[in-house]
């Protein structure tokens, strides 16, 4: 013991540093122990949070069986849910039917409905905080709440009654479930306000905004055009149609006709304000990328919304009856944007997809007709330069001065102060100043949605139509959004019609990007003058957001179509074939071959072969691309090489000419523009420092391979390792805890934006529908995840595997089929 003590004392004397260490050990123990305790507490809190979230989520699961009483019904309503939780609602009257539709939709999607309403009305910051202020400002400037109220007020008494019925059903559910509302309300600490018919119209305006907005592209194009100062290069960046187009009218495109000239990007030379706008800050006073992010619009390449639809007459099908297929490409959300339903009452039996918050069925079929949509991408917006006198007046088109119309808006902000906003409008529409406050140019937005004379929502008339005459009469009153509609019926007819109130412009569409009083609209294109077809000799009609007009068309519709590759591929796969079946329709919907990607793969390989100093990795890349079959499978290395090279190529050719503006280049036919520039090898696009296009394309491949996830062995760079789908709950960015119980996670995804299966990280087919008039109960439909918005429901994600793997299932329609597939029965009693 003495030796031990001596040793210790000796050690202490000989090593003061050791003594210091010994003196600090209690503090280290406290620090380490405290840190461990904090970490343990964090783990416990996280676990408790998960348990609490699980508890409240399970408590809000809807009642699927039993006999609940709800007031306002005239008779019991039967709600049978099938194997996928799809409600088949049968009521004694149509009023009872729409009350039940509102109630049942709220069971599965109430928080989504409220978020749709808040999205449209600019009320998201009230529950989500200051990061949504810009979003809400834009929505308040657009005035969607006022538009919704106007549209609701203009409904016919019959239509208004059904909207009110639906709202009553939603409110009955809210009243009965104050203690078991969906978990999102509990998490955010608020309760939903009562629903109204005008709220349903707000949801409708959200869809119009999603599908009919081009003004941000027009703004960016104006500055890009000014920067280029070269009409030829501008026309190449912004092509209008292509030689690959397949108009559904069957008209042959005359490729000898000149393309429409690009809109002029400059205005009167003596207007100093306009010159300043083009020479100074225009778009970048608020970056469009930030604006798109605030509005929930993806800023990625090729993430434009779109869709496919087609009809095949009985002479080309195995059954002798028509087939109709439709897959609408929208943002992939959790839950899905659509809610499937089968609605039946005397004089009304319709099944398909509904929009949560809206009565009736959007796309689907009744006992005699079926229909499907794609976006037309018609140009229904214009930007107008306005002259103000600084005293609250603007100069009208007739030269007189009129007072600005002013709406005073207040945006509540969670955890912050209210934001006050004065929205000023001219006869054209709202001034965009609150969004682009630093712009030297005062610009107003004109939109057919702002026209107080346009209010038609003919969904009910479409739902109950029994033939083409009745259906087309309903379509003739459709105002917005602009759509391509295909049709097939049980009598063997097929048809197509473009719909929407589309403006007529005195100078056509080749006018100025920023308009003035000399370019006022002159009414709307007559419905009968819009592209259409009925029982064409080919027995086939299809659209995929591409060009539907030709040089023979009486009225131009737009300068911006989507790229033609999907529609071209659909025609190649179906036209001229016989004995087609529903299985063939699904095979086309899930097709992942890209002709343009394969074509460019060969061009990239050729460039590498002819470049000055290709290294071994580049040579291997060339071999991989040269042998590729053009299918964008998740295990394809060639698909990775081509897609990444194409992305890198845009930077190579645009940044030298546009600088930072290159980030704002968006165009529906962007892919076609790239194909034409590459295949024609225009020297005007050749970047500085490159002697020929082979050098440029080789460098694009090299840069594409510099992605951080590209392996050394380029043959192992699988497409699915980086091209993924990731569907998450909309609150996940605010509350990552939700990702534990909701969301798909990152999943490898085949296809791209040039394949019939058009997909992106957050974009894809929101549903897949095939109508088979030889077997109405064999018609198929599925959405992305499932009917329920509750992660603990068996119907929350039960459709995911079908969507992801390209399979589907039947949607029962007849009484016998519904009875055979019933899994739950809920009787709503008066």
Tab-separated table of N, CA and C in Angstrom, residues 53-144:
chain	number	residue	atom	x	y	z
A	53	UNK	N	-47.998	10.284	-32.280
A	53	UNK	CA	-48.476	10.443	-33.647
A	53	UNK	C	-49.241	9.206	-34.093
A	54	UNK	N	-48.721	8.041	-33.742
A	54	UNK	CA	-49.403	6.802	-34.091
A	54	UNK	C	-50.765	6.737	-33.413
A	55	UNK	N	-50.807	7.183	-32.153
A	55	UNK	CA	-52.061	7.122	-31.399
A	55	UNK	C	-53.131	8.014	-32.012
A	56	UNK	N	-52.773	9.284	-32.294
A	56	UNK	CA	-53.780	10.201	-32.828
A	56	UNK	C	-54.154	9.825	-34.253
A	57	UNK	N	-53.203	9.261	-34.997
A	57	UNK	CA	-53.498	8.857	-36.374
A	57	UNK	C	-54.467	7.692	-36.394
A	58	UNK	N	-54.223	6.715	-35.541
A	58	UNK	CA	-55.132	5.570	-35.480
A	58	UNK	C	-56.507	5.985	-34.978
A	59	UNK	N	-56.543	6.962	-34.072
A	59	UNK	CA	-57.827	7.412	-33.525
A	59	UNK	C	-58.691	8.081	-34.579
A	60	UNK	N	-58.059	8.568	-35.659
A	60	UNK	CA	-58.825	9.270	-36.694
A	60	UNK	C	-59.189	8.376	-37.869
A	61	UNK	N	-58.945	7.070	-37.756
A	61	UNK	CA	-59.358	6.155	-38.826
A	61	UNK	C	-60.868	6.231	-39.019
A	62	UNK	N	-61.329	6.259	-40.260
A	62	UNK	CA	-62.773	6.411	-40.504
A	62	UNK	C	-63.555	5.144	-40.188
A	63	UNK	N	-64.811	5.344	-39.902
A	63	UNK	CA	-65.725	4.216	-39.701
A	63	UNK	C	-66.139	3.684	-41.068
A	64	UNK	N	-65.884	2.407	-41.316
A	64	UNK	CA	-66.189	1.803	-42.609
A	64	UNK	C	-67.406	0.893	-42.568
A	65	UNK	N	-67.813	0.493	-41.378
A	65	UNK	CA	-68.981	-0.376	-41.218
A	65	UNK	C	-69.882	0.204	-40.141
A	66	UNK	N	-71.174	-0.140	-40.210
A	66	UNK	CA	-72.101	0.303	-39.182
A	66	UNK	C	-73.221	1.143	-39.735
A	67	UNK	N	-73.934	1.803	-38.825
A	67	UNK	CA	-75.139	2.560	-39.187
A	67	UNK	C	-75.147	3.924	-38.516
A	68	UNK	N	-74.213	4.795	-38.837
A	68	UNK	CA	-74.215	6.121	-38.215
A	68	UNK	C	-75.366	6.977	-38.740
A	69	UNK	N	-75.834	7.870	-37.889
A	69	UNK	CA	-76.906	8.792	-38.275
A	69	UNK	C	-76.295	10.132	-38.675
A	70	UNK	N	-76.729	10.658	-39.815
A	70	UNK	CA	-76.350	12.013	-40.192
A	70	UNK	C	-77.612	12.747	-40.621
A	71	UNK	N	-77.732	13.962	-40.179
A	71	UNK	CA	-78.947	14.722	-40.462
A	71	UNK	C	-78.965	15.189	-41.906
A	72	UNK	N	-80.160	15.454	-42.403
A	72	UNK	CA	-80.290	16.021	-43.735
A	72	UNK	C	-80.541	15.032	-44.833
A	73	UNK	N	-80.505	13.728	-44.540
A	73	UNK	CA	-80.805	12.727	-45.557
A	73	UNK	C	-82.300	12.463	-45.598
A	74	UNK	N	-82.807	12.138	-46.778
A	74	UNK	CA	-84.224	11.785	-46.899
A	74	UNK	C	-84.443	10.292	-46.747
A	75	UNK	N	-83.388	9.505	-46.918
A	75	UNK	CA	-83.480	8.042	-46.839
A	75	UNK	C	-82.080	7.496	-46.577
A	76	UNK	N	-81.968	6.242	-46.142
A	76	UNK	CA	-80.644	5.655	-45.918
A	76	UNK	C	-79.807	5.645	-47.200
A	77	UNK	N	-78.507	5.802	-47.033
A	77	UNK	CA	-77.544	5.749	-48.134
A	77	UNK	C	-76.570	4.612	-47.863
A	78	UNK	N	-76.386	3.752	-48.868
A	78	UNK	CA	-75.462	2.625	-48.737
A	78	UNK	C	-74.083	3.017	-49.277
A	79	UNK	N	-73.068	2.763	-48.470
A	79	UNK	CA	-71.685	3.006	-48.890
A	79	UNK	C	-70.936	1.683	-48.786
A	80	UNK	N	-70.694	1.078	-49.930
A	80	UNK	CA	-69.963	-0.193	-49.957
A	80	UNK	C	-68.536	0.085	-50.430
A	81	UNK	N	-67.579	-0.342	-49.649
A	81	UNK	CA	-66.176	-0.183	-50.059
A	81	UNK	C	-65.644	-1.513	-50.557
A	82	UNK	N	-64.954	-1.448	-51.708
A	82	UNK	CA	-64.454	-2.679	-52.316
A	82	UNK	C	-63.070	-3.039	-51.772
A	83	UNK	N	-62.395	-3.945	-52.443
A	83	UNK	CA	-61.117	-4.465	-51.948
A	83	UNK	C	-60.033	-3.400	-51.871
A	84	UNK	N	-60.225	-2.274	-52.554
A	84	UNK	CA	-59.250	-1.189	-52.495
A	84	UNK	C	-59.804	0.035	-51.770
A	85	UNK	N	-60.885	-0.157	-51.029
A	85	UNK	CA	-61.438	0.937	-50.254
A	85	UNK	C	-62.186	1.964	-51.064
A	86	UNK	N	-62.441	1.681	-52.341
A	86	UNK	CA	-63.180	2.621	-53.186
A	86	UNK	C	-64.643	2.616	-52.759
A	87	UNK	N	-65.220	3.781	-52.438
A	87	UNK	CA	-66.625	3.810	-52.027
A	87	UNK	C	-67.574	3.731	-53.223
A	88	UNK	N	-68.538	2.837	-53.117
A	88	UNK	CA	-69.626	2.726	-54.083
A	88	UNK	C	-70.869	3.198	-53.348
A	89	UNK	N	-71.308	4.419	-53.679
A	89	UNK	CA	-72.368	5.074	-52.912
A	89	UNK	C	-73.678	4.982	-53.675
A	90	UNK	N	-74.703	4.474	-53.011
A	90	UNK	CA	-76.024	4.332	-53.627
A	90	UNK	C	-77.037	5.066	-52.765
A	91	UNK	N	-77.748	6.026	-53.376
A	91	UNK	CA	-78.690	6.860	-52.635
A	91	UNK	C	-80.038	6.890	-53.330
A	92	UNK	N	-81.063	7.264	-52.571
A	92	UNK	CA	-82.424	7.313	-53.104
A	92	UNK	C	-82.659	8.568	-53.933
A	93	UNK	N	-81.900	9.624	-53.660
A	93	UNK	CA	-82.026	10.871	-54.419
A	93	UNK	C	-80.637	11.417	-54.719
A	94	UNK	N	-80.559	12.288	-55.697
A	94	UNK	CA	-79.262	12.879	-56.015
A	94	UNK	C	-78.800	13.829	-54.915
A	95	UNK	N	-79.737	14.488	-54.240
A	95	UNK	CA	-79.340	15.329	-53.112
A	95	UNK	C	-78.669	14.488	-52.033
A	96	UNK	N	-79.276	13.361	-51.686
A	96	UNK	CA	-78.667	12.473	-50.693
A	96	UNK	C	-77.307	11.968	-51.176
A	97	UNK	N	-77.206	11.715	-52.473
A	97	UNK	CA	-75.960	11.190	-53.032
A	97	UNK	C	-74.809	12.164	-52.816
A	98	UNK	N	-75.039	13.441	-53.095
A	98	UNK	CA	-73.943	14.398	-52.977
A	98	UNK	C	-73.650	14.758	-51.520
A	99	UNK	N	-74.666	14.686	-50.646
A	99	UNK	CA	-74.389	14.805	-49.213
A	99	UNK	C	-73.451	13.679	-48.787
A	100	UNK	N	-73.775	12.465	-49.218
A	100	UNK	CA	-72.953	11.305	-48.860
A	100	UNK	C	-71.563	11.403	-49.479
A	101	UNK	N	-71.472	11.914	-50.720
A	101	UNK	CA	-70.148	12.059	-51.330
A	101	UNK	C	-69.275	12.992	-50.504
A	102	UNK	N	-69.839	14.109	-50.070
A	102	UNK	CA	-69.073	15.029	-49.232
A	102	UNK	C	-68.644	14.392	-47.926
A	103	UNK	N	-69.550	13.643	-47.300
A	103	UNK	CA	-69.266	12.996	-46.017
A	103	UNK	C	-68.174	11.941	-46.170
A	104	UNK	N	-68.321	11.076	-47.165
A	104	UNK	CA	-67.382	9.968	-47.354
A	104	UNK	C	-66.002	10.478	-47.787
A	105	UNK	N	-65.968	11.487	-48.645
A	105	UNK	CA	-64.675	12.045	-49.045
A	105	UNK	C	-63.964	12.647	-47.841
A	106	UNK	N	-64.720	13.332	-46.982
A	106	UNK	CA	-64.124	13.901	-45.773
A	106	UNK	C	-63.593	12.818	-44.847
A	107	UNK	N	-64.238	11.655	-44.822
A	107	UNK	CA	-63.727	10.554	-44.006
A	107	UNK	C	-62.274	10.239	-44.339
A	108	UNK	N	-61.949	10.227	-45.614
A	108	UNK	CA	-60.614	9.819	-46.056
A	108	UNK	C	-59.675	10.976	-46.366
A	109	UNK	N	-60.225	12.161	-46.673
A	109	UNK	CA	-59.349	13.204	-47.228
A	109	UNK	C	-59.594	14.602	-46.643
A	110	UNK	N	-60.126	14.729	-45.431
A	110	UNK	CA	-60.527	16.046	-44.937
A	110	UNK	C	-59.361	17.027	-44.883
A	111	UNK	N	-58.210	16.591	-44.354
A	111	UNK	CA	-57.109	17.553	-44.263
A	111	UNK	C	-56.616	17.952	-45.651
A	112	UNK	N	-56.602	17.022	-46.575
A	112	UNK	CA	-56.212	17.359	-47.943
A	112	UNK	C	-57.170	18.390	-48.522
A	113	UNK	N	-58.459	18.216	-48.290
A	113	UNK	CA	-59.440	19.178	-48.775
A	113	UNK	C	-59.167	20.562	-48.196
A	114	UNK	N	-58.886	20.608	-46.903
A	114	UNK	CA	-58.610	21.895	-46.272
A	114	UNK	C	-57.325	22.503	-46.823
A	115	UNK	N	-56.313	21.673	-47.076
A	115	UNK	CA	-55.062	22.195	-47.635
A	115	UNK	C	-55.264	22.693	-49.062
A	116	UNK	N	-56.118	22.020	-49.839
A	116	UNK	CA	-56.450	22.508	-51.179
A	116	UNK	C	-57.099	23.884	-51.093
A	117	UNK	N	-58.049	24.009	-50.180
A	117	UNK	CA	-58.748	25.282	-50.007
A	117	UNK	C	-57.760	26.381	-49.607
A	118	UNK	N	-56.904	26.093	-48.651
A	118	UNK	CA	-55.919	27.076	-48.204
A	118	UNK	C	-54.908	27.402	-49.304
A	119	UNK	N	-54.532	26.399	-50.065
A	119	UNK	CA	-53.607	26.612	-51.181
A	119	UNK	C	-54.187	27.636	-52.151
A	120	UNK	N	-55.417	27.434	-52.563
A	120	UNK	CA	-56.040	28.325	-53.540
A	120	UNK	C	-56.277	29.718	-52.980
A	121	UNK	N	-56.723	29.794	-51.733
A	121	UNK	CA	-57.128	31.072	-51.160
A	121	UNK	C	-55.978	31.872	-50.571
A	122	UNK	N	-54.788	31.287	-50.503
A	122	UNK	CA	-53.658	32.003	-49.916
A	122	UNK	C	-53.719	32.055	-48.414
A	123	UNK	N	-54.049	30.934	-47.792
A	123	UNK	CA	-54.177	30.858	-46.337
A	123	UNK	C	-53.214	29.851	-45.709
A	124	UNK	N	-52.164	29.462	-46.413
A	124	UNK	CA	-51.264	28.445	-45.867
A	124	UNK	C	-50.357	28.992	-44.771
A	125	UNK	N	-49.921	30.245	-44.882
A	125	UNK	CA	-49.043	30.814	-43.858
A	125	UNK	C	-49.732	30.848	-42.499
A	126	UNK	N	-51.037	30.887	-42.487
A	126	UNK	CA	-51.783	30.922	-41.228
A	126	UNK	C	-51.524	29.681	-40.383
A	127	UNK	N	-51.260	28.548	-41.035
A	127	UNK	CA	-51.034	27.310	-40.288
A	127	UNK	C	-49.611	26.781	-40.433
A	128	UNK	N	-48.859	27.251	-41.447
A	128	UNK	CA	-47.518	26.720	-41.687
A	128	UNK	C	-46.407	27.747	-41.499
A	129	UNK	N	-46.749	29.006	-41.287
A	129	UNK	CA	-45.733	29.976	-40.955
A	129	UNK	C	-45.205	30.803	-42.102
A	130	UNK	N	-44.146	31.566	-41.812
A	130	UNK	CA	-43.687	32.633	-42.699
A	130	UNK	C	-43.112	32.138	-44.017
A	131	UNK	N	-42.651	30.897	-44.088
A	131	UNK	CA	-42.067	30.437	-45.351
A	131	UNK	C	-43.112	30.322	-46.452
A	132	UNK	N	-44.405	30.423	-46.103
A	132	UNK	CA	-45.470	30.367	-47.111
A	132	UNK	C	-46.016	31.746	-47.467
A	133	UNK	N	-45.389	32.823	-46.983
A	133	UNK	CA	-45.912	34.165	-47.251
A	133	UNK	C	-45.901	34.471	-48.745
A	134	UNK	N	-44.802	34.189	-49.437
A	134	UNK	CA	-44.746	34.477	-50.873
A	134	UNK	C	-45.813	33.691	-51.614
A	135	UNK	N	-45.975	32.427	-51.276
A	135	UNK	CA	-47.040	31.618	-51.881
A	135	UNK	C	-48.383	32.304	-51.700
A	136	UNK	N	-48.692	32.704	-50.472
A	136	UNK	CA	-49.994	33.309	-50.197
A	136	UNK	C	-50.142	34.657	-50.891
A	137	UNK	N	-49.053	35.406	-51.001
A	137	UNK	CA	-49.120	36.682	-51.722
A	137	UNK	C	-49.563	36.468	-53.159
A	138	UNK	N	-48.953	35.495	-53.822
A	138	UNK	CA	-49.308	35.232	-55.220
A	138	UNK	C	-50.780	34.871	-55.328
A	139	UNK	N	-51.261	34.010	-54.452
A	139	UNK	CA	-52.659	33.581	-54.513
A	139	UNK	C	-53.603	34.741	-54.230
A	140	UNK	N	-53.209	35.628	-53.315
A	140	UNK	CA	-54.060	36.794	-53.029
A	140	UNK	C	-54.044	37.770	-54.197
A	141	UNK	N	-52.889	37.941	-54.827
A	141	UNK	CA	-52.826	38.819	-56.004
A	141	UNK	C	-53.728	38.277	-57.104
A	142	UNK	N	-53.714	36.972	-57.311
A	142	UNK	CA	-54.566	36.361	-58.337
A	142	UNK	C	-56.047	36.430	-57.963
A	143	UNK	N	-56.334	36.503	-56.679
A	143	UNK	CA	-57.726	36.662	-56.247
A	143	UNK	C	-58.571	35.418	-56.399
A	144	UNK	N	-57.980	34.246	-56.165
A	144	UNK	CA	-58.723	33.004	-56.383
A	144	UNK	C	-59.941	32.882	-55.469
